[in-house]
C-alpha cells in the first residue's frame, strides 16, 4: 500500500526503486519556527493538496469567510473570475448570506493570457478568454472575489466587460494581502516597481482598475485562516504540540519580514 504525504520543511528524502527514506530533517537555527510559504495556500498549490494536515481548498474557503468579516459590502451577488478563487468566493458568499452566481465562463479554446507578448494583447486576450453570462447579473451589484491582484492588468478589462454587459456596481475583494516585496526563496515575483501595491495608483486602486471598491484581506486575517485548524489540532494533542513547536509561515512577500537574514 502506498502512502503519500508532504515533505516536511527541511526534510531530506531519498527516493530509490526500493523505498522512500527520510535521511534527515534539518532544524531551523536557534529553534526558529519553520517558514512554510503562505502563498502555497493562497495561490500556488492545487486545491486538493494537503499541507500541515489541512486541505488547501478549506483554507481558501476560510480566507473568503474572513474577508467577508473584514470587508462586507451592500451587494446582490458574489462571483469570481474562473476559477482559482472559487473556494474563497464560496466562503465569502456563505458568510455574507449572498448567492454565489457565475458571471463569466471560461472559453477553453483560447491560449493563456500571460504568454501574450505585450500588454495590449494581454488585455484583448482577457476579453476572448471569457464568455459573459449577462443574464445572471444585469442591473445587479456584483462582488468579484479574486485570489490575488499582483500587477492589476488582468482585472481591469474584466471589470470593464462586466459593466458593459449590464453590471450596476462591481466591487473587488481580494482573498490575500497585497504583495509588496520580492521573494528571495525561489518564487519569481515581479520587480518592486511592477507590483501594483508599490505604485502610486494603489492609493486609488478602485478608480485605477475601474471598480466601485477594492479591499484586500489583512495579513492577520490570512495567517489566522491558515493556522486556525492547525492550532485546534495541536490543542487537542499535546504530543503534536511539542514536536511541531511554534507555528511558522513565511509572509515575506507581504510584510518584508524574511525568515532568514539576507546577505545583500
Tab-separated table of C-alpha atoms in Angstrom:
chain	number	residue	atom	x	y	z
A	1	UNK	CA	0.000	0.000	0.000
A	2	UNK	CA	1.336	3.433	-0.916
A	3	UNK	CA	1.168	6.321	1.487
A	4	UNK	CA	1.652	9.857	0.239
A	5	UNK	CA	2.482	12.746	2.495
A	6	UNK	CA	4.089	16.139	2.155
A	7	UNK	CA	7.840	16.578	2.534
A	8	UNK	CA	8.415	18.370	5.831
A	9	UNK	CA	10.263	21.712	5.885
A	10	UNK	CA	13.993	20.942	5.926
A	11	UNK	CA	13.440	17.232	5.258
A	12	UNK	CA	15.945	15.415	3.033
A	13	UNK	CA	14.316	12.476	1.283
A	14	UNK	CA	15.996	9.711	-0.708
A	15	UNK	CA	13.812	8.007	-3.298
A	16	UNK	CA	15.047	4.737	-4.781
A	17	UNK	CA	13.475	1.830	-6.658
A	18	UNK	CA	13.022	0.024	-3.350
A	19	UNK	CA	11.688	2.621	-0.975
A	20	UNK	CA	11.439	6.211	0.200
A	21	UNK	CA	13.699	7.129	3.104
A	22	UNK	CA	13.991	10.214	5.268
A	23	UNK	CA	17.704	10.877	5.648
A	24	UNK	CA	17.445	13.909	7.902
A	25	UNK	CA	15.254	16.827	8.921
A	26	UNK	CA	17.377	19.971	9.102
A	27	UNK	CA	16.264	22.077	12.055
A	28	UNK	CA	15.941	25.850	11.810
A	29	UNK	CA	18.665	27.788	13.619
A	30	UNK	CA	18.032	28.769	17.243
A	31	UNK	CA	14.766	26.847	17.222
A	32	UNK	CA	13.050	29.378	14.940
A	33	UNK	CA	9.700	28.163	13.627
A	34	UNK	CA	9.659	26.710	10.120
A	35	UNK	CA	8.800	29.165	7.338
A	36	UNK	CA	6.302	27.441	5.083
A	37	UNK	CA	5.365	29.669	2.112
A	38	UNK	CA	1.924	31.106	2.888
A	39	UNK	CA	1.312	31.704	-0.832
A	40	UNK	CA	1.140	27.944	-1.360
A	41	UNK	CA	-2.216	28.206	0.397
A	42	UNK	CA	-3.297	31.375	-1.393
A	43	UNK	CA	-2.356	30.597	-4.964
A	44	UNK	CA	0.336	28.100	-5.948
A	45	UNK	CA	-0.974	24.773	-4.700
A	46	UNK	CA	-3.745	22.655	-6.187
A	47	UNK	CA	-6.920	22.959	-4.084
A	48	UNK	CA	-6.861	19.247	-3.240
A	49	UNK	CA	-3.301	19.451	-1.843
A	50	UNK	CA	-2.887	18.751	1.853
A	51	UNK	CA	-0.316	20.730	3.844
A	52	UNK	CA	0.132	20.618	7.624
A	53	UNK	CA	-2.821	18.246	7.842
A	54	UNK	CA	-5.324	20.550	6.129
A	55	UNK	CA	-6.722	20.792	2.642
A	56	UNK	CA	-5.787	23.898	0.646
A	57	UNK	CA	-9.408	24.244	-0.581
A	58	UNK	CA	-10.630	24.547	3.031
A	59	UNK	CA	-8.044	27.219	3.845
A	60	UNK	CA	-9.073	29.249	0.768
A	61	UNK	CA	-12.694	28.981	1.813
A	62	UNK	CA	-11.807	30.248	5.300
A	63	UNK	CA	-9.921	33.171	3.683
A	64	UNK	CA	-13.160	34.077	1.882
A	65	UNK	CA	-15.143	33.880	5.114
A	66	UNK	CA	-12.580	36.054	6.896
A	67	UNK	CA	-12.693	38.555	4.012
A	68	UNK	CA	-16.483	38.790	4.436
A	69	UNK	CA	-15.967	39.658	8.114
A	70	UNK	CA	-13.309	42.274	7.304
A	71	UNK	CA	-14.838	43.772	4.148
A	72	UNK	CA	-18.589	43.245	3.707
A	73	UNK	CA	-20.428	45.309	1.072
A	74	UNK	CA	-24.036	46.034	0.086
A	75	UNK	CA	-24.471	43.841	-2.983
A	76	UNK	CA	-26.775	41.366	-4.743
A	77	UNK	CA	-24.426	38.517	-5.597
A	78	UNK	CA	-20.909	37.143	-5.198
A	79	UNK	CA	-18.846	35.728	-8.029
A	80	UNK	CA	-15.293	35.204	-9.222
A	81	UNK	CA	-13.084	35.091	-12.271
A	82	UNK	CA	-12.977	31.343	-13.029
A	83	UNK	CA	-11.725	29.508	-11.301
A	84	UNK	CA	-8.813	29.740	-8.898
A	85	UNK	CA	-10.674	31.952	-6.391
A	86	UNK	CA	-13.872	29.864	-6.335
A	87	UNK	CA	-13.342	28.408	-2.815
A	88	UNK	CA	-12.761	31.918	-1.411
A	89	UNK	CA	-15.815	33.274	-3.272
A	90	UNK	CA	-17.999	30.478	-1.870
A	91	UNK	CA	-16.708	31.239	1.650
A	92	UNK	CA	-17.416	34.966	1.199
A	93	UNK	CA	-20.926	34.357	-0.159
A	94	UNK	CA	-21.715	31.891	2.625
A	95	UNK	CA	-20.619	34.314	5.345
A	96	UNK	CA	-22.460	37.297	3.791
A	97	UNK	CA	-25.633	35.310	3.084
A	98	UNK	CA	-25.477	36.316	-0.595
A	99	UNK	CA	-25.953	33.967	-3.547
A	100	UNK	CA	-22.862	32.718	-5.367
A	101	UNK	CA	-23.531	33.164	-9.089
A	102	UNK	CA	-21.321	32.628	-12.141
A	103	UNK	CA	-20.854	35.806	-14.170
A	104	UNK	CA	-18.136	34.582	-16.550
A	105	UNK	CA	-17.438	31.254	-18.170
A	106	UNK	CA	-14.074	30.176	-19.471
A	107	UNK	CA	-13.566	29.907	-23.191
A	108	UNK	CA	-11.473	26.755	-23.377
A	109	UNK	CA	-10.302	27.362	-26.937
A	110	UNK	CA	-8.140	30.395	-26.253
A	111	UNK	CA	-4.473	30.322	-25.135
A	112	UNK	CA	-3.262	31.575	-21.763
A	113	UNK	CA	-3.170	35.383	-21.380
A	114	UNK	CA	0.173	35.604	-19.594
A	115	UNK	CA	2.139	34.385	-22.623
A	116	UNK	CA	0.902	37.234	-24.813
A	117	UNK	CA	3.940	39.391	-25.647
A	118	UNK	CA	2.570	42.776	-24.691
A	119	UNK	CA	0.004	44.473	-22.500
A	120	UNK	CA	-2.470	45.371	-25.251
A	121	UNK	CA	-2.568	41.769	-26.466
A	122	UNK	CA	-2.883	40.529	-22.885
A	123	UNK	CA	-5.929	42.717	-22.316
A	124	UNK	CA	-7.528	41.690	-25.607
A	125	UNK	CA	-6.794	38.109	-24.589
A	126	UNK	CA	-8.899	38.556	-21.450
A	127	UNK	CA	-11.983	39.515	-23.465
A	128	UNK	CA	-11.561	36.446	-25.661
A	129	UNK	CA	-10.763	34.194	-22.719
A	130	UNK	CA	-14.158	34.595	-21.025
A	131	UNK	CA	-17.771	34.432	-22.071
A	132	UNK	CA	-20.164	36.802	-20.248
A	133	UNK	CA	-23.225	35.296	-18.548
A	134	UNK	CA	-25.046	38.642	-18.617
A	135	UNK	CA	-28.491	37.273	-17.658
A	136	UNK	CA	-27.043	36.384	-14.269
A	137	UNK	CA	-26.028	39.908	-13.227
A	138	UNK	CA	-27.710	42.544	-15.426
A	139	UNK	CA	-28.760	45.520	-13.277
A	140	UNK	CA	-27.204	43.978	-10.162
A	141	UNK	CA	-24.436	44.894	-7.729
A	142	UNK	CA	-21.671	42.313	-8.097
A	143	UNK	CA	-18.848	41.378	-5.721
A	144	UNK	CA	-15.940	39.721	-7.542
A	145	UNK	CA	-13.561	37.731	-5.339
A	146	UNK	CA	-10.024	37.386	-6.666
A	147	UNK	CA	-7.225	35.373	-5.067
A	148	UNK	CA	-4.535	37.994	-5.642
A	149	UNK	CA	-4.013	41.190	-7.621
A	150	UNK	CA	-0.322	41.455	-8.453
A	151	UNK	CA	0.006	43.956	-11.297
A	152	UNK	CA	-3.633	44.975	-11.769
A	153	UNK	CA	-3.642	44.330	-15.539
A	154	UNK	CA	-5.951	41.368	-15.767
A	155	UNK	CA	-8.793	42.518	-13.512
A	156	UNK	CA	-9.254	45.875	-15.256
A	157	UNK	CA	-10.597	44.601	-18.615
A	158	UNK	CA	-12.795	42.096	-16.731
A	159	UNK	CA	-14.479	44.894	-14.753
A	160	UNK	CA	-14.986	46.818	-17.995
A	161	UNK	CA	-16.519	43.714	-19.586
A	162	UNK	CA	-18.962	43.276	-16.672
A	163	UNK	CA	-20.022	46.938	-16.719
A	164	UNK	CA	-20.563	46.917	-20.476
A	165	UNK	CA	-22.683	43.792	-20.027
A	166	UNK	CA	-25.022	45.449	-17.508
A	167	UNK	CA	-23.490	45.154	-14.017
A	168	UNK	CA	-24.780	48.025	-11.870
A	169	UNK	CA	-21.790	48.022	-9.484
A	170	UNK	CA	-18.584	45.966	-9.404
A	171	UNK	CA	-16.819	45.559	-6.063
A	172	UNK	CA	-13.498	43.730	-5.876
A	173	UNK	CA	-12.485	41.745	-2.794
A	174	UNK	CA	-9.062	40.092	-2.750
A	175	UNK	CA	-8.659	36.938	-0.635
A	176	UNK	CA	-4.982	37.650	0.139
A	177	UNK	CA	-2.986	40.706	1.229
A	178	UNK	CA	-1.147	42.898	-1.304
A	179	UNK	CA	2.278	41.612	-2.417
A	180	UNK	CA	4.820	44.361	-1.720
A	181	UNK	CA	8.225	42.684	-1.516
A	182	UNK	CA	10.333	40.377	-3.691
A	183	UNK	CA	10.658	36.699	-2.770
A	184	UNK	CA	14.264	35.534	-2.432
A	185	UNK	CA	13.212	31.960	-1.743
A	186	UNK	CA	12.775	30.917	-5.342
A	187	UNK	CA	9.440	32.408	-6.450
A	188	UNK	CA	9.690	34.694	-9.429
A	189	UNK	CA	7.696	37.705	-8.192
A	190	UNK	CA	7.744	40.783	-10.462
A	191	UNK	CA	10.055	43.647	-9.528
A	192	UNK	CA	9.036	46.004	-6.720
A	193	UNK	CA	8.174	48.695	-9.288
A	194	UNK	CA	5.807	46.366	-11.175
A	195	UNK	CA	3.831	45.395	-8.087
A	196	UNK	CA	0.626	47.447	-8.005
A	197	UNK	CA	0.859	47.727	-4.189
A	198	UNK	CA	4.054	49.801	-4.553
A	199	UNK	CA	2.788	52.083	-7.299
A	200	UNK	CA	1.123	55.482	-6.756
A	201	UNK	CA	-2.055	54.069	-8.376
A	202	UNK	CA	-2.514	51.833	-5.329
A	203	UNK	CA	-3.740	54.818	-3.284
A	204	UNK	CA	-6.800	54.997	-5.518
A	205	UNK	CA	-6.823	51.436	-6.794
A	206	UNK	CA	-10.612	51.262	-7.288
A	207	UNK	CA	-10.503	54.200	-9.673
A	208	UNK	CA	-7.403	52.856	-11.434
A	209	UNK	CA	-8.955	49.459	-12.230
A	210	UNK	CA	-12.490	50.818	-12.701
A	211	UNK	CA	-14.143	49.192	-9.665
A	212	UNK	CA	-16.596	50.701	-7.167
A	213	UNK	CA	-14.399	49.492	-4.311
A	214	UNK	CA	-11.382	47.260	-3.673
A	215	UNK	CA	-10.411	45.671	-0.349
A	216	UNK	CA	-7.652	43.117	0.316
A	217	UNK	CA	-7.617	40.556	3.134
A	218	UNK	CA	-5.375	41.626	6.031
A	219	UNK	CA	-2.126	39.769	6.790
A	220	UNK	CA	-3.546	38.836	10.226
A	221	UNK	CA	-6.712	37.549	8.541
A	222	UNK	CA	-4.710	35.343	6.181
A	223	UNK	CA	-2.477	33.976	8.937
A	224	UNK	CA	-5.462	33.164	11.175
A	225	UNK	CA	-7.286	31.442	8.272
A	226	UNK	CA	-4.203	29.289	7.646
A	227	UNK	CA	-3.399	28.492	11.280
A	228	UNK	CA	-6.876	28.118	12.788
A	229	UNK	CA	-7.354	24.374	12.291
A	230	UNK	CA	-3.660	23.561	12.916
A	231	UNK	CA	-3.976	25.224	16.327
A	232	UNK	CA	-7.183	23.331	17.091
A	233	UNK	CA	-5.486	20.017	16.259
A	234	UNK	CA	-2.371	20.897	18.251
A	235	UNK	CA	-4.502	21.925	21.198
A	236	UNK	CA	-6.173	18.503	21.199
A	237	UNK	CA	-2.883	16.671	21.108
A	238	UNK	CA	-0.156	17.877	23.475
A	239	UNK	CA	2.386	15.469	21.907
A	240	UNK	CA	1.929	17.025	18.430
A	241	UNK	CA	2.150	20.430	20.040
A	242	UNK	CA	5.609	19.637	21.386
A	243	UNK	CA	7.002	18.102	18.223
A	244	UNK	CA	5.762	20.879	15.929
A	245	UNK	CA	6.977	23.670	18.168
A	246	UNK	CA	5.905	27.181	17.168
A	247	UNK	CA	3.862	27.568	14.001
A	248	UNK	CA	5.766	29.108	11.131
A	249	UNK	CA	4.625	30.578	7.836
A	250	UNK	CA	6.673	32.850	5.610
A	251	UNK	CA	4.896	36.146	4.872
A	252	UNK	CA	7.981	37.943	3.496
A	253	UNK	CA	6.363	38.994	0.191
A	254	UNK	CA	3.540	40.630	2.192
A	255	UNK	CA	5.416	42.093	5.155
A	256	UNK	CA	9.109	42.279	4.209
A	257	UNK	CA	9.837	40.132	7.264
A	258	UNK	CA	12.177	37.464	5.831
A	259	UNK	CA	12.649	34.126	7.651
A	260	UNK	CA	16.411	34.221	7.115
A	261	UNK	CA	18.869	37.084	7.220
A	262	UNK	CA	19.568	38.484	3.766
A	263	UNK	CA	23.230	38.942	2.958
A	264	UNK	CA	22.931	41.734	0.407
